[in-house]
Short mmCIF file of C-alpha atoms in Angstrom, two decimals:
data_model
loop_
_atom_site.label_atom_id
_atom_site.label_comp_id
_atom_site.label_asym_id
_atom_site.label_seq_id
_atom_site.Cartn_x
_atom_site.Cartn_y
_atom_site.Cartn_z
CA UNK A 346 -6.78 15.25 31.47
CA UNK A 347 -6.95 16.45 27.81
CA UNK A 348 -10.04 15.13 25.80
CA UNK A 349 -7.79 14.13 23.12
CA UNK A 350 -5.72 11.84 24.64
CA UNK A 351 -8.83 9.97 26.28
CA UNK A 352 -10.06 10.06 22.78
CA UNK A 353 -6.40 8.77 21.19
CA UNK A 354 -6.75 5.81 23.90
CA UNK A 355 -10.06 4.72 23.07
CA UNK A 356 -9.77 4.37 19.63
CA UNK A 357 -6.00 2.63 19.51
CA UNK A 358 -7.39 0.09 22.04
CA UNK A 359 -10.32 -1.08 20.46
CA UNK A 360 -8.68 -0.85 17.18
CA UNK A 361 -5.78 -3.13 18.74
CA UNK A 362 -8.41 -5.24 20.29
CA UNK A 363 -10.20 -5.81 17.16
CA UNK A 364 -6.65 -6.37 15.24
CA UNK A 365 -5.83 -9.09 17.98
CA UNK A 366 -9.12 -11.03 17.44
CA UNK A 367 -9.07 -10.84 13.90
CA UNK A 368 -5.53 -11.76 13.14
CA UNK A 369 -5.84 -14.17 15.94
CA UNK A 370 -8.64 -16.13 13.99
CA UNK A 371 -6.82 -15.84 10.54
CA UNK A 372 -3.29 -17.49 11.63
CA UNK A 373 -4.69 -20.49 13.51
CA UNK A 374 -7.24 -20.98 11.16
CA UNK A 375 -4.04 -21.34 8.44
CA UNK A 376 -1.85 -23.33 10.91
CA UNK A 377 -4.59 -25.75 11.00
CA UNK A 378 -4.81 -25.74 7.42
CA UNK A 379 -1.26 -26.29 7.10
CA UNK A 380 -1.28 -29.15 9.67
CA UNK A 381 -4.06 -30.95 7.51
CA UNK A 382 -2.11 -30.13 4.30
CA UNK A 383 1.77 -29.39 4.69
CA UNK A 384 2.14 -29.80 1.21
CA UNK A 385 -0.42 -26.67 0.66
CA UNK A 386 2.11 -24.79 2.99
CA UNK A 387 3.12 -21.59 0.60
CA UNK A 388 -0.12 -20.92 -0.71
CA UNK A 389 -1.81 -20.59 2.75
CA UNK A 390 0.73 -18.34 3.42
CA UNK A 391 0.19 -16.12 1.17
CA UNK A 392 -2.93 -16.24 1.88
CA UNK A 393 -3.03 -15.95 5.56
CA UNK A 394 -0.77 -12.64 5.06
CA UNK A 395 -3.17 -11.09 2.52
CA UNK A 396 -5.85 -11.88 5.09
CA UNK A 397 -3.98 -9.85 7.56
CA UNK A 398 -3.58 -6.73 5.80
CA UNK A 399 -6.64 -6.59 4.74
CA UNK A 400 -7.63 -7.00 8.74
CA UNK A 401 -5.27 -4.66 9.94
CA UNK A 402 -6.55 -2.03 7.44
CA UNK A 403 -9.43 -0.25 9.72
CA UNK A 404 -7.42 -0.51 13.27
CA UNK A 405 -4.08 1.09 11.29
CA UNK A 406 -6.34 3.98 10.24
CA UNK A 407 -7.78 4.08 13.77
CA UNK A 408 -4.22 4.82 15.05
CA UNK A 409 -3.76 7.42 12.24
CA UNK A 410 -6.89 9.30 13.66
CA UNK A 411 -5.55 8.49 17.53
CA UNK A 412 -2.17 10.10 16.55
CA UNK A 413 -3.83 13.22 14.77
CA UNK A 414 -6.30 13.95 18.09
CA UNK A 415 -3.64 13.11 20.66
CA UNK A 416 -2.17 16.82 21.17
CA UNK A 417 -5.67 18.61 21.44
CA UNK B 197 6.99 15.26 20.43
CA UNK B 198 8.33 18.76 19.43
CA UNK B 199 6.20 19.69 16.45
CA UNK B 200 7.58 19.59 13.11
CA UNK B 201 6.37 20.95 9.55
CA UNK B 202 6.27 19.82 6.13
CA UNK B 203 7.69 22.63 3.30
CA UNK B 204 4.48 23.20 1.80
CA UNK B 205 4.19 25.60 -0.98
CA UNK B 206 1.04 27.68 -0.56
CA UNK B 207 -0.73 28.65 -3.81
CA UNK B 208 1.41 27.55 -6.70
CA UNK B 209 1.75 29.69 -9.49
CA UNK B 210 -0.79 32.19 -7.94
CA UNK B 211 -3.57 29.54 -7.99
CA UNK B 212 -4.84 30.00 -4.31
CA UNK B 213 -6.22 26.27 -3.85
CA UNK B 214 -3.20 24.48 -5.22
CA UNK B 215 -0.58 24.13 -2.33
CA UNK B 216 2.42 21.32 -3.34
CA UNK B 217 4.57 19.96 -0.46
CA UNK B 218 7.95 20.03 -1.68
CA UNK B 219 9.25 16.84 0.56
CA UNK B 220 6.71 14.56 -2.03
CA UNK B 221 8.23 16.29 -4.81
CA UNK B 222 11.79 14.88 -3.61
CA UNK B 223 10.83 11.58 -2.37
CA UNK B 224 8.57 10.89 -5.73
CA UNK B 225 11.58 12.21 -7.84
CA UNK B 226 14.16 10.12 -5.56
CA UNK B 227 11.72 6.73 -5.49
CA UNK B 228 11.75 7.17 -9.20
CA UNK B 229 15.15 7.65 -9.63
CA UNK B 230 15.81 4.54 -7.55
CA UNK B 231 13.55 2.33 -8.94
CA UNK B 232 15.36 3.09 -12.53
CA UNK B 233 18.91 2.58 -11.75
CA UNK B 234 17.45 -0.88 -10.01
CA UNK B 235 15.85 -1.67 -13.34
CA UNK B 236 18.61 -1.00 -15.73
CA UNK B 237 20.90 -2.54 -13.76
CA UNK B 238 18.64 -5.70 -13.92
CA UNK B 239 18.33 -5.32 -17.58
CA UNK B 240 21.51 -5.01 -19.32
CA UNK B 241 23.04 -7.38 -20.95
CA UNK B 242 20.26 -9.87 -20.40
CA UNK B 243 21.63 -13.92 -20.24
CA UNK B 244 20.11 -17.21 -20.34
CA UNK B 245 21.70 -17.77 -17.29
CA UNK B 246 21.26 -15.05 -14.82
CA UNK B 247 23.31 -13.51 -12.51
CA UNK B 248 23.39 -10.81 -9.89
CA UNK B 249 20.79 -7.82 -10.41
CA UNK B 250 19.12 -9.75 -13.78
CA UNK B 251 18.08 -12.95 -10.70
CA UNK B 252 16.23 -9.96 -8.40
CA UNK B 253 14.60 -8.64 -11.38
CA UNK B 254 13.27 -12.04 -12.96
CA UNK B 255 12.14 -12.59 -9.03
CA UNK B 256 9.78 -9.53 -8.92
CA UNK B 257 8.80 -10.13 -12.08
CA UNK B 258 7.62 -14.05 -11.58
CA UNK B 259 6.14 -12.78 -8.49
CA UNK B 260 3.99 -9.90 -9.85
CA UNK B 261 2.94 -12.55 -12.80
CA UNK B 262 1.88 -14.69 -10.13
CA UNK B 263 -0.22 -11.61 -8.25
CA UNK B 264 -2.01 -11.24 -11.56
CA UNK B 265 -2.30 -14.92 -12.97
CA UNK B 266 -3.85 -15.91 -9.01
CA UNK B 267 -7.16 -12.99 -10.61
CA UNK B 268 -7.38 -13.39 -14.13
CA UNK B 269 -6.64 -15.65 -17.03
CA UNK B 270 -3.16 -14.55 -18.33
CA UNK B 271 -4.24 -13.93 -21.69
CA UNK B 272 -6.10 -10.57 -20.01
CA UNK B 273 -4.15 -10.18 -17.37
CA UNK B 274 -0.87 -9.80 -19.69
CA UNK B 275 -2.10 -6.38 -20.29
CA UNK B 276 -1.78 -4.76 -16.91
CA UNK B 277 1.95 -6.70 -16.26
CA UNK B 278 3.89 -3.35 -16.43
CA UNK B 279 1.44 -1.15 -14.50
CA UNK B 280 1.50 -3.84 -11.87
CA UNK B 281 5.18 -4.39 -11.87
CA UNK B 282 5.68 -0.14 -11.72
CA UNK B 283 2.63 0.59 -8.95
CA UNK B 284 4.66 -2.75 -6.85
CA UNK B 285 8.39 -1.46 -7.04
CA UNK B 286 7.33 2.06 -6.39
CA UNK B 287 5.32 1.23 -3.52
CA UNK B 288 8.09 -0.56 -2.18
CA UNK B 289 10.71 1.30 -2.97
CA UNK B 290 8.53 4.17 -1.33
CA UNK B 291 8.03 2.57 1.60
CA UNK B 292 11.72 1.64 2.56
CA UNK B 293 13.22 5.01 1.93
CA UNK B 294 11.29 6.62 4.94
CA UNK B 295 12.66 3.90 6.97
CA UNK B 296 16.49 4.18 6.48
CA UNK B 297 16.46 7.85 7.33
CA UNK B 298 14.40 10.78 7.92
CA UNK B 299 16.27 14.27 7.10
CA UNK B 300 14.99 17.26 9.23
CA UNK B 301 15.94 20.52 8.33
CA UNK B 302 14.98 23.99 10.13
CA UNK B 303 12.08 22.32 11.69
CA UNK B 304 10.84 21.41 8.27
CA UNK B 305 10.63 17.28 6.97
CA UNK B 306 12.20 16.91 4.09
CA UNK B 307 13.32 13.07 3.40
CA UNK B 308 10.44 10.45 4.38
CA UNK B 309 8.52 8.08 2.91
CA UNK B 310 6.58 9.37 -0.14
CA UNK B 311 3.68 7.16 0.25
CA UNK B 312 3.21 8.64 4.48
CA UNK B 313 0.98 11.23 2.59
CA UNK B 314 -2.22 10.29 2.39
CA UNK B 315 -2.32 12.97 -0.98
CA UNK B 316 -0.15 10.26 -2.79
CA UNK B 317 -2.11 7.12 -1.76
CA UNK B 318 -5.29 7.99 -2.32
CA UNK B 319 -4.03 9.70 -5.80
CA UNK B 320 -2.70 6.07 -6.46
CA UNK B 321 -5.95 4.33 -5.55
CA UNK B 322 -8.07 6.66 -7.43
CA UNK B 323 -5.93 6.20 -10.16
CA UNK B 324 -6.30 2.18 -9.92
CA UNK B 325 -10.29 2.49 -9.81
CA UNK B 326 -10.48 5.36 -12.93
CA UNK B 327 -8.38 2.26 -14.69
CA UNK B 328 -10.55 -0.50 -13.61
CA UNK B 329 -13.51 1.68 -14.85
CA UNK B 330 -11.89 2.38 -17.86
CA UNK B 331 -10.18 -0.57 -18.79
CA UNK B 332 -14.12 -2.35 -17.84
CA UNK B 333 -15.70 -0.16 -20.69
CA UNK B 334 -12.85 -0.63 -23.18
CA UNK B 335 -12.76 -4.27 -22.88
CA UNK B 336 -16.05 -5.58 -22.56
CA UNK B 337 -18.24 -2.83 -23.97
CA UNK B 338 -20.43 -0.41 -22.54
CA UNK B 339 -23.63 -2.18 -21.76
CA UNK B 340 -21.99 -5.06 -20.37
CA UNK B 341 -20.63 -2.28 -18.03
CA UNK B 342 -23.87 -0.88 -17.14
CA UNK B 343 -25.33 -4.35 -17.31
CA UNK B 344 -22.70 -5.15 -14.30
CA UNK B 345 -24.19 -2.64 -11.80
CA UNK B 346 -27.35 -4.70 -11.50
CA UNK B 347 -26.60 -8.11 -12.12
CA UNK B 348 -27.27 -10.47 -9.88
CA UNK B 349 -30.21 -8.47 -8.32
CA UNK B 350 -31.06 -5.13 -9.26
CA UNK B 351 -31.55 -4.06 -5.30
CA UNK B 352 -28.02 -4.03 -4.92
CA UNK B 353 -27.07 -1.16 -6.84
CA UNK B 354 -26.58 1.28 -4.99
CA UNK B 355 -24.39 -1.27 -2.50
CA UNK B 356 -22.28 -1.44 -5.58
CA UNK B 357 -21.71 2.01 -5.71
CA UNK B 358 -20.97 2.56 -2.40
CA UNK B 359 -18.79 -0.26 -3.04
CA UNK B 360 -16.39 1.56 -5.29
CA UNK B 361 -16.26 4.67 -3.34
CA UNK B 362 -15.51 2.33 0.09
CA UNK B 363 -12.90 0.18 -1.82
CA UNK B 364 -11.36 3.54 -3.44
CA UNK B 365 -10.47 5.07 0.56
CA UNK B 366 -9.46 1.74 1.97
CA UNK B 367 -7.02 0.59 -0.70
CA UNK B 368 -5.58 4.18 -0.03
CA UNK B 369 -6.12 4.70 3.41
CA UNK B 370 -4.64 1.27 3.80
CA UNK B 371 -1.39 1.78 2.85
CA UNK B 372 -1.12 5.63 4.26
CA UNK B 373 -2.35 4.18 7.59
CA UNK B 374 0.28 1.60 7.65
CA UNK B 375 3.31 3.56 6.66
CA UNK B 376 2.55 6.50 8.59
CA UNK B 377 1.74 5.04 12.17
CA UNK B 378 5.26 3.43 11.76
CA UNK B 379 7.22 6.75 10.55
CA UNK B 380 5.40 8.21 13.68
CA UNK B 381 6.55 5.36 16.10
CA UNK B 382 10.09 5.89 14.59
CA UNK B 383 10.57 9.31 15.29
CA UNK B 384 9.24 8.68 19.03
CA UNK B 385 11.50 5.79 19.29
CA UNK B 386 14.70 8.23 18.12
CA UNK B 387 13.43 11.09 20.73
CA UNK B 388 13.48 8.40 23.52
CA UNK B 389 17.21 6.94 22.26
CA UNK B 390 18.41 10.70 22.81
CA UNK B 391 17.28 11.26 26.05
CA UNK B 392 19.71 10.82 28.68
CA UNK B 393 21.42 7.35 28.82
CA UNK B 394 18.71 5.41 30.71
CA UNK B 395 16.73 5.86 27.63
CA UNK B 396 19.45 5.21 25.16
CA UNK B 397 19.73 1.89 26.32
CA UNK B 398 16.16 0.90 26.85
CA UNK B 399 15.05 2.34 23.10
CA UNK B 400 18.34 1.46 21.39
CA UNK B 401 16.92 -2.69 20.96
CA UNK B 402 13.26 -1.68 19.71
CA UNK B 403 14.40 1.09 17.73
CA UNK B 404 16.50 -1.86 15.19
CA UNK B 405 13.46 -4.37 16.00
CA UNK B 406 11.05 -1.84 14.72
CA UNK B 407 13.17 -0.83 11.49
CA UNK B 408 13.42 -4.37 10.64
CA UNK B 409 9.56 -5.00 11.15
CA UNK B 410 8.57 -1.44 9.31
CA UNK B 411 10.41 -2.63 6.29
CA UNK B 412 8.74 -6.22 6.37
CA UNK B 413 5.32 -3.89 6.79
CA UNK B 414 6.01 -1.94 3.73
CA UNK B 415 6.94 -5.06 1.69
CA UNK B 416 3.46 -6.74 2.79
CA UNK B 417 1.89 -3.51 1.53
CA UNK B 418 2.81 -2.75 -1.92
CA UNK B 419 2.31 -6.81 -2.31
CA UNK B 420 -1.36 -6.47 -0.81
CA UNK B 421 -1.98 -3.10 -2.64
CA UNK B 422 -0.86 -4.42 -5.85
CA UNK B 423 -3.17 -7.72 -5.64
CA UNK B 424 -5.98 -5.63 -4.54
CA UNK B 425 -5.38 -3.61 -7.49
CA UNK B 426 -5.61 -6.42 -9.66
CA UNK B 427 -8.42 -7.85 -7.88
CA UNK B 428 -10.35 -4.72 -8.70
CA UNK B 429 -8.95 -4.32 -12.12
CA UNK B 430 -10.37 -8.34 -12.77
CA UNK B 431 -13.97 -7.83 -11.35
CA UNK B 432 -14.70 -5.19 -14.16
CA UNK B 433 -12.71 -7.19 -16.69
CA UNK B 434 -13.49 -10.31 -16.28
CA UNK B 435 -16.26 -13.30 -14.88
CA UNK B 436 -15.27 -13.27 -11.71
#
């Protein structure tokens, strides 16, 4: 078994783990929001996605790194 | 996943460190060449009462007015409306042409997204933090500039340089990360569609699913590069 695809796993699954948690906490922290507030709905949207991205910006780049050390 | 190139042009004009890769070249020109038909279109023969293209066009543009008024007071902010109305349609724009269709020729990628090069986003997010800089000194004077490094406690300044460097690779990395993990899953998703039947029909369901979801990506993308942009752009130009 290739050191590079042990490596590849590694990161992508803690990355996704991380990703899960995270994104996980954002949306039912906004559904909550949004079940106080419905009126509030589109702004906590917009919100909640910007929230996301911002998240998802460290895993993403750990599956860059996962996909560029897979074939060694 | 059988390997495949990118046409890169080694040492331009005899310069030995300056290689271009002539599939950015094409997407960059095609993007832009997009991007201007969808504007024209939009913006001929202007009514009170839109119609058609004109209704997209006063859309984006609403939108991106609301991406800057949500950071800064408009009577700054009106200032940076066309370079955040160009950086969002080209981002877009960018981002949904590698997902139609990717063109392979003689083992060499030619048609994909221009912004799955992490050369063109970080050029892009460099260029948004120069501007901030810039735009910081021209419109609030140099020693409030230099005054802003150790406000509110002088300890922190070299946190707030780190800062700039750290918020220069993410806002770049960001959007590279994001495009290119999807072109990748693409192409493995077409290589298990072609083989054998088996695979054709177990691929042929996430293959649309993940072409609808890439393009929703690169929409939530140029939207959060564009505020981020903005957000930067308003730290250095305004009270926060």
């Amino acid at each position: 078994m290739s050191l590079g695809a042990l490596a590849a796993a590694i990161a992508v699954g803690l990355g996704a783990l991380g990703a899960g948690v995270g994104n996980g906490l954002i949306v039912s922290k906004t559904v909550e929001g949004v079940a106080r507030q419905p009126e509030l709905r589109g702004q906590l949207q917009t919100i909640m996605f910007i929230g996301i991205g911002l998240v998802e910006a460290i895993p993403i780049i750990g599956v860059v790194i996962a996909l560029m050390v897979m074939g060694r | 996943m059988n390997e495949t190139s990118a046409p890169i042009i080694e040492g331009l004009f005899g310069i030995p460190w300056l290689s271009v890769n002539l599939a950015n070249v094409l997407m960059i020109i095609v993007t832009f060449i997009v991007v201007l038909v969808l504007s024209i279109l939009g913006a001929r023969n202007l009514q009170m009462k839109p119609t058609g293209v004109q209704v997209v066009m006063e859309m984006i543009l609403d939108f991106v007015k609301g991406i800057i008024n949500d950071t800064m007071d408009w009577k700054t902010g009106r200032l940076f409306l066309p370079l955040a109305i160009t950086l969002f349609l080209f981002i877009l724009v960018g981002n949904t042409l590698g997902v139609i269709t990717t063109i392979i020729v003689n083992d060499q990628v030619w048609w994909t997204s221009p912004t799955a090069d992490p050369v063109i986003t970080l050029t892009l997010s460099t260029t948004i933090i120069l501007l901030s800089h810039y735009y910081g000194l021209k419109l609030r004077g140099t020693k409030h500039y230099f005054k802003s490094y150790i406000t509110p406690v002088w300890y922190l300044f070299p946190i707030k340089l780190v800062e700039e460097f750290a918020n220069t690779l993410t806002l770049g990395l960001r959007l590279f990360g994001n495009i290119f993990a999807g072109g990748v899953l693409l192409t493995l998703l077409v290589q298990l569609t072609k083989s054998g039947i088996l695979g054709f029909i177990g691929g042929a369901v996430p293959f649309i699913v993940w072409q609808g979801f890439s393009i929703f990506i690169g929409a939530i993308q140029a939207f959060i590069f564009t505020m981020l942009s903005m957000v930067y752009i308003s730290h250095k130009v305004s009270d926060h």
